XYZ file of C-alpha atoms in Angstrom:
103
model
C -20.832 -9.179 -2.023
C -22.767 -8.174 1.032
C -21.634 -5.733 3.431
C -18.646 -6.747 5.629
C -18.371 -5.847 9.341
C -14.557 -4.569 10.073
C -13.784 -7.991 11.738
C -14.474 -9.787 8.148
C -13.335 -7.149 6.442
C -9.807 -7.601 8.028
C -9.970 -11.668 7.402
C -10.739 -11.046 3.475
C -7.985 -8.559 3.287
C -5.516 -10.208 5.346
C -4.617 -6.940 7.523
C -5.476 -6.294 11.208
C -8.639 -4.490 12.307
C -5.417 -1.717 13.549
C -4.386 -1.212 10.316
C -7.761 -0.928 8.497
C -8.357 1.754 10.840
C -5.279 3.460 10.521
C -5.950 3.523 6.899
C -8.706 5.663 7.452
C -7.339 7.723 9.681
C -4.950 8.738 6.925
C -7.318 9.286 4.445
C -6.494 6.135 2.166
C -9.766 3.951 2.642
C -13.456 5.072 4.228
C -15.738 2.642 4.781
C -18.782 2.072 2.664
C -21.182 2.181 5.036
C -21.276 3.425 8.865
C -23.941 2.791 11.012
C -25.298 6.085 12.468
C -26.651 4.306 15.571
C -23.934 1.738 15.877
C -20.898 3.406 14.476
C -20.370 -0.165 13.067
C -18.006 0.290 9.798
C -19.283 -1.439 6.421
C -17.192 -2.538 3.562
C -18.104 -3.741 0.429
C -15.814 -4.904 -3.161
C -14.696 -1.627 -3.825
C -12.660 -1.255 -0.518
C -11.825 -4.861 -0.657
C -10.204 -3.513 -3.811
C -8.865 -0.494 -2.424
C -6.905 -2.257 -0.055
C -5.233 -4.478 -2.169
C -4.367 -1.624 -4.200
C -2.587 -0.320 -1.018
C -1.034 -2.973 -0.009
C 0.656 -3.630 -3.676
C 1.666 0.004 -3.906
C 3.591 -0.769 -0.685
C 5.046 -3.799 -2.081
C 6.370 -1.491 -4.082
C 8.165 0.571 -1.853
C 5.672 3.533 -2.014
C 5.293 5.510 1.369
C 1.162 5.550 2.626
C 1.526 9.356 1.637
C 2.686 8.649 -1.664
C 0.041 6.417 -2.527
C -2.877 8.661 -1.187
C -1.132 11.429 -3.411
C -0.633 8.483 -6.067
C -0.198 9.761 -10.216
C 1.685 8.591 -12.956
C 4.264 11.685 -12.763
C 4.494 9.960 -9.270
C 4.752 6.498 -11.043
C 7.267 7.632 -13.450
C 9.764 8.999 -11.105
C 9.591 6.192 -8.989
C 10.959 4.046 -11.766
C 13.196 6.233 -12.316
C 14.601 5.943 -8.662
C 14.444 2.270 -8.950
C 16.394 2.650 -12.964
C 19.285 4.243 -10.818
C 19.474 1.926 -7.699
C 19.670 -0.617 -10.276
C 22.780 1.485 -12.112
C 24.446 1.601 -8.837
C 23.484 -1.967 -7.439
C 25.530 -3.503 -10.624
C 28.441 -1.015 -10.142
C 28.802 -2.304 -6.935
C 28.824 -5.579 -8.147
C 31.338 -5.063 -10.231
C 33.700 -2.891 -7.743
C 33.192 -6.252 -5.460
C 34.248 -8.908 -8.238
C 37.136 -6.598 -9.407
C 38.783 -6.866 -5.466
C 38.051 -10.680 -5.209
C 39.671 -11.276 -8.180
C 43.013 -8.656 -6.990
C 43.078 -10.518 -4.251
């Protein structure tokens, strides 16, 4: 893969040119390639790959901060978090069915 301008780059990764920048801002992505005359931003695979990364850590639920501090302690305690929201989720469930059925 050739370089991508920040316009392609943004159709390939299916986020706005806004977000790609924000990205940087926050420390998550940097372009491969910037254009000291220009100040064009390059990308190439490996931040087509970084993004996706991103964007499935959020699918997970993870904060951008969390995933630009990402680690498997990290990893481990937020299936942990998700373990107990489970725990609770069903207990709820069963509080519910218990009053439908006393009623």
């Amino acid at each position: 893969m050739k370089y991508l301008r920040i316009g392609d780059f943004s159709n390939v990764v299916g986020i706005s040119v806004k977000t790609i920048r924000f990205y940087e801002e926050k420390g998550l992505i940097k372009p491969a390639y910037i254009d000291k005359y220009t100040g064009y931003r390059y990308y190439d695979e490996k931040n087509v790959e970084q993004v996706l990364v991103i964007l499935q850590y959020k699918n997970m639920g993870f904060t951008l901060e969390e995933i630009k501090n990402i680690n498997p302690n990290l990893l481990i305690s937020k299936v942990e978090s998700l373990k107990d929201q489970i725990i609770n989720i069903k207990k709820n469930i069963i509080k519910h069915i218990n009053m439908v059925e006393r009623s």
